[in-house]
Coordinates of C-alpha atoms and ligand atoms in Angstrom, one line a residue:
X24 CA -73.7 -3.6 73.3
X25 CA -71.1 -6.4 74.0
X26 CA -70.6 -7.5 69.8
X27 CA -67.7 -5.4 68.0
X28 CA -69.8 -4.2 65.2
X29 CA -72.5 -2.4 67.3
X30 CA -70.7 0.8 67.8
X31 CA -72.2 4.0 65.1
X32 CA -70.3 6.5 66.7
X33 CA -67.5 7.2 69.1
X34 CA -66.6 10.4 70.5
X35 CA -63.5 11.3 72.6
X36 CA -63.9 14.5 74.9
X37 CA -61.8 16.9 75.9
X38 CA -61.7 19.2 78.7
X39 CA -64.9 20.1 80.2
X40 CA -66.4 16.9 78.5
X41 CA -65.8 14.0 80.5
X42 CA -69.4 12.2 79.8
X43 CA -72.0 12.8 77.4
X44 CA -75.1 14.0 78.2
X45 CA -78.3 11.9 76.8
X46 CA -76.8 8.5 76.3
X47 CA -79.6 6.1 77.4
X48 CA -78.5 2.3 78.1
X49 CA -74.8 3.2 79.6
X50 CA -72.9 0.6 80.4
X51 CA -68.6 1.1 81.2
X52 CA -66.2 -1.1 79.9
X53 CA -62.8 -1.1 80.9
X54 CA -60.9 -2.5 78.3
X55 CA -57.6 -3.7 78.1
X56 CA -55.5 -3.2 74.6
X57 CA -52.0 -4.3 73.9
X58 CA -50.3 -0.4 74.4
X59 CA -51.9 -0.1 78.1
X60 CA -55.4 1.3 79.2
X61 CA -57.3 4.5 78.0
X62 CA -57.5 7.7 80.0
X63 CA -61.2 6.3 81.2
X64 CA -63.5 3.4 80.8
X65 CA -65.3 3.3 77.8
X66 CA -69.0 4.1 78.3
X67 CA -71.9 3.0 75.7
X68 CA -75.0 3.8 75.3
X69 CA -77.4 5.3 73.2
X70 CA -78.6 8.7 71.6
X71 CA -81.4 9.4 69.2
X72 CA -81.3 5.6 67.9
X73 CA -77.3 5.5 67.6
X74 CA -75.1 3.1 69.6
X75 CA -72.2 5.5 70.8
X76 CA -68.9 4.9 72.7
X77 CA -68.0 7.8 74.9
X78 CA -63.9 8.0 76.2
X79 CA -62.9 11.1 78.5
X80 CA -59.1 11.9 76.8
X81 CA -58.3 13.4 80.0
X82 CA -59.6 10.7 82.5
X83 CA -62.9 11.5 83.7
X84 CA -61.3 14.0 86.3
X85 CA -59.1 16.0 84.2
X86 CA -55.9 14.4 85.8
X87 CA -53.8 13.5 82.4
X88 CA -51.8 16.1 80.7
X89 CA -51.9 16.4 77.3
X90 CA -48.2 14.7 76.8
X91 CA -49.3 12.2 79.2
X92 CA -52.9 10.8 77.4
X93 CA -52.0 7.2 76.2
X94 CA -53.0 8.0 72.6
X95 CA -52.6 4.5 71.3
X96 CA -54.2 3.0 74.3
X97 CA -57.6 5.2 73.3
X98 CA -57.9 4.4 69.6
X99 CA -56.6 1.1 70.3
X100 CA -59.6 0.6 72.8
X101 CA -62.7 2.4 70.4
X102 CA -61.4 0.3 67.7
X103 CA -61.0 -2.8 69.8
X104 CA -65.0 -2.0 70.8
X105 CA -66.1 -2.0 67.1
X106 CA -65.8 2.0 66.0
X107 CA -65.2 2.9 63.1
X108 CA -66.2 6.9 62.7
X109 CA -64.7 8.7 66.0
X110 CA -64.7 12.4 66.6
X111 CA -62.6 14.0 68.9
X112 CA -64.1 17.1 70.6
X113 CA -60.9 19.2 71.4
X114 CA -60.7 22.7 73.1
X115 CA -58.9 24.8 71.5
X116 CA -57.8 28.8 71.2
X117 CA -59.1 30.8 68.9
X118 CA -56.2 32.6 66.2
X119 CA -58.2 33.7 63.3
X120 CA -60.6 36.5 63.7
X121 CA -63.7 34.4 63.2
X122 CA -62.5 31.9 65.6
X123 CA -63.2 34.0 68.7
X124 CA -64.4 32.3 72.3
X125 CA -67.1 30.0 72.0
X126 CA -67.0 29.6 68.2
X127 CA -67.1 25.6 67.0
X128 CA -64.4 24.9 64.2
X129 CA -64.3 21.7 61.7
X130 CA -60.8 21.8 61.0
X131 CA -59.5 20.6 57.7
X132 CA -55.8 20.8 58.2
X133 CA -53.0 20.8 60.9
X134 CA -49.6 21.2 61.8
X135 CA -47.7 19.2 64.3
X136 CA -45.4 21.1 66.8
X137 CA -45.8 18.4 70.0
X138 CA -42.3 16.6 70.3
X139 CA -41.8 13.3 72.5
X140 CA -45.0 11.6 72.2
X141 CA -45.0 8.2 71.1
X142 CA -47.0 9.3 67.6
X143 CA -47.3 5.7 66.1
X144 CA -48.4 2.1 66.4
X145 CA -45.5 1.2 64.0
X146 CA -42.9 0.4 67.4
X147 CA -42.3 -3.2 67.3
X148 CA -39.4 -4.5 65.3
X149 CA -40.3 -7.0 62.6
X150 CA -43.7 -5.7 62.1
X151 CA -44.3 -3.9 58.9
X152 CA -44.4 0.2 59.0
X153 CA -46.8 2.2 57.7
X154 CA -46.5 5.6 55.5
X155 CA -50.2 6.3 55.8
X156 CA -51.5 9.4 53.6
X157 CA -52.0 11.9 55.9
X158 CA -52.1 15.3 52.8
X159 CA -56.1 15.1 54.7
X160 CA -55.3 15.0 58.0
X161 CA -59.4 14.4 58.9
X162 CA -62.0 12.5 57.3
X163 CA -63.7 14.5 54.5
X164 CA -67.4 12.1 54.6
X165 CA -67.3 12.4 58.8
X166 CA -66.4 16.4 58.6
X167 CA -69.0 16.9 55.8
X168 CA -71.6 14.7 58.2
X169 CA -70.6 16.9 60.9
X170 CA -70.9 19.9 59.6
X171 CA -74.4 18.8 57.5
X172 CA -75.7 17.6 61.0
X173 CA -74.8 21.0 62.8
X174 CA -76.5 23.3 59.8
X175 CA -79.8 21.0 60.2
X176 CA -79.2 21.4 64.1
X177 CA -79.4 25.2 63.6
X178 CA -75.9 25.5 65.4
X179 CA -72.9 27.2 63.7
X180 CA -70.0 26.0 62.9
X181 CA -66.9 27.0 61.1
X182 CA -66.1 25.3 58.0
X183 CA -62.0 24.6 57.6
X184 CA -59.3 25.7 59.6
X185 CA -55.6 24.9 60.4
X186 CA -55.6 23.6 63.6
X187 CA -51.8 23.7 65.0
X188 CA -51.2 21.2 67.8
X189 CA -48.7 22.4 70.7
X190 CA -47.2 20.5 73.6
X191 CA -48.8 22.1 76.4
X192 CA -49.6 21.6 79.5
X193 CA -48.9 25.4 79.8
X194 CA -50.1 27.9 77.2
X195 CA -48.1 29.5 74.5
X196 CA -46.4 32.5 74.2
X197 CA -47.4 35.3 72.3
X198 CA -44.5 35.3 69.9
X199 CA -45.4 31.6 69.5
X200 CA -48.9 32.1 68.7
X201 CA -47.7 35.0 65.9
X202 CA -45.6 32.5 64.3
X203 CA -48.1 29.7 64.2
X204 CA -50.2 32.8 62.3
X205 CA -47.4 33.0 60.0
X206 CA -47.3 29.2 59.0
X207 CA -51.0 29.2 59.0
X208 CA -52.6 28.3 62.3
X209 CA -56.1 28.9 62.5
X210 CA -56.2 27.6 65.7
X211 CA -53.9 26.1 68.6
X212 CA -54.7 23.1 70.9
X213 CA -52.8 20.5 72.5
X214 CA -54.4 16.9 72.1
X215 CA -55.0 16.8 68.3
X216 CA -51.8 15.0 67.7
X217 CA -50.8 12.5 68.0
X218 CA -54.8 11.2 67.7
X219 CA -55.7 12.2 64.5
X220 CA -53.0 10.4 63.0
X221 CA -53.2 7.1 65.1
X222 CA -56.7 7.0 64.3
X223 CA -55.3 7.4 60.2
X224 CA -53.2 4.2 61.2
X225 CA -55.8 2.1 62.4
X226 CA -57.9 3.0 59.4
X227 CA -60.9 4.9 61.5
X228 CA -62.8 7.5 60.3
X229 CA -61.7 10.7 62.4
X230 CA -62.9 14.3 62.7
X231 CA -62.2 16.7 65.2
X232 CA -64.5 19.2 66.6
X233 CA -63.0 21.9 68.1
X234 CA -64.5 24.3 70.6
X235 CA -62.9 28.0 71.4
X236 CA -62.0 28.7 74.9
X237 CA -60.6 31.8 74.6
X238 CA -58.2 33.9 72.1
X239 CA -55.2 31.9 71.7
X240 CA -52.1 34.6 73.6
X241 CA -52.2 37.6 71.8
X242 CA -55.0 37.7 69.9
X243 CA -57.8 39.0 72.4
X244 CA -59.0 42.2 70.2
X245 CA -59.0 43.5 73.7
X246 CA -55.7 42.5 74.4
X247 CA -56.8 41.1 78.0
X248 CA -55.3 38.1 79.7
X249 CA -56.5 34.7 79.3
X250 CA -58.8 34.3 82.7
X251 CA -58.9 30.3 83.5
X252 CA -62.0 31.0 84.8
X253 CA -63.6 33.0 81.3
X254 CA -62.4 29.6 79.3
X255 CA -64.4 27.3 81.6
X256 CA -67.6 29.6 80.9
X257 CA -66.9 29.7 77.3
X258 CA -66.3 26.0 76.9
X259 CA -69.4 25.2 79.2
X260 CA -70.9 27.4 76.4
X261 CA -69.6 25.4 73.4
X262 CA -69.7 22.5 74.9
X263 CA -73.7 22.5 75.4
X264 CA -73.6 22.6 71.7
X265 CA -72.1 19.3 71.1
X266 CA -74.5 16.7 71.8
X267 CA -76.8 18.9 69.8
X268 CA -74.8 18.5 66.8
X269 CA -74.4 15.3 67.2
X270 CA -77.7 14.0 67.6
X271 CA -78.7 15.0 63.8
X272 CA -75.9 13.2 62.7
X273 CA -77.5 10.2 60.9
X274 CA -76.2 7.0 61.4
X275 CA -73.7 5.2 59.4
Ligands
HPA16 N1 -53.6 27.0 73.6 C1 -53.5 25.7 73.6 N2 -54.5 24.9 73.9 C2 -55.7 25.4 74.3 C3 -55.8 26.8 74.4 C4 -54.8 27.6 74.0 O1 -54.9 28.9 74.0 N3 -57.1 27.0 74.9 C5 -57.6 25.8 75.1 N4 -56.8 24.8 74.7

């Protein structure tokens, strides 16, 4: 697993997936980039006959904040490895009606609200800047994989959905969540920027999969509070789902 190319797949998980289950042949890397170290060693290995890289975007003991992951450091790292298609597993709260706990979403679009995080790998004077195209925030061949590879897996997922990225670490308000609804949030997490578009800088392939924790505040058809301890069932539930999905994905 030690050549660049080797890598089919790499996955980046988010809270309450800090390994992946099934991956035969581990091995950890720690790897050093130019913009610092990822949350986590890099861990290899293999699942039904592809050669994935696994990074825990939180460390692998939850102990990075959202504003505090080292972005650039992660896709710096994967791409350093030899990926090329990476999909970020992101929990998320659900704000559409069909997006309620436990529910898996393939986002197609987003909208930024996260403010002081370094969002680019354009930072060094003298070195050219880039306007990447961004109108598609996510991979459309990886997404339609993904969500081809769920159907045949008999799991269900949601096709399309604005996923609205806040800064966290605490959860939003309710008045916050209603006007995220009015611009068109489907959804609300807080890691899906800056990643998605670092990943569109360094020319990777990037999905996200997003798994529902709870109703985002506000939106509980029951109007109950968001129990920390109901989220970690639901995303324990989701989360099950994951390598599921992602072993009928074919290979590259
Ligand atoms: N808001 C933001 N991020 C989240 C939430 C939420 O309600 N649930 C899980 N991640």
């Amino acid at each position: 697993m030690s050549d660049r190319a080797a890598i089919d797949l790499a996955l980046i998980g988010g809270t309450g997936l800090y390994a992946f289950p099934g991956l035969e042949d581990l091995r950890r890397q720690e790897v050093a980039t130019r913009w610092g170290a990822p949350s986590a060693p890099i861990v290899t290995g293999v699942l039904s006959g592809k050669r994935m890289a696994f990074l825990a975007r939180h460390g692998e003991a939850h102990t990075i904040a959202p504003h505090r992951i080292n972005y650039r450091a992660n896709l710096a790292a994967l791409h350093e490895l030899g990926a090329r298609r990476v999909i970020g597993v992101n929990a998320v709260g659900g704000i559409r009606a069909d997006m309620g706990p436990r529910a898996i979403v393939l986002p197609d679009q987003l909208i930024d609200y996260t403010h002081g995080r370094v969002a680019s790998f354009c930072d060094a004077e003298g070195e050219p800047v880039l306007h990447v195209d961004f109108s598609e925030p996510y991979d459309a061949g990886l997404r339609g994989a993904l969500l081809a590879a769920a159907r045949a897996a008999g799991v269900p997922v949601v096709d399309g959905g604005c996923y609205g990225a806040t800064q966290g670490p605490r959860l939003e308000t309710s008045a916050e969540i209603a006007r995220m609804r009015r611009d068109g949030c489907d959804l609300v997490g807080m890691t899906g920027m800056p990643e998605a578009a670092l990943a569109r800088e360094l020319g990777l392939e990037y999905a996200c999969l997003a798994l529902v924790a709870n109703w985002a505040a506000g939106c509980d058809p029951q109007a109950s509070r968001i129990s920390l301890d109901e989220i970690h069932a639901h995303l324990a539930a989701a989360t099950a789902r994951v390598p599921v999905i992602i072993a009928a994905l074919p290979s590259a």
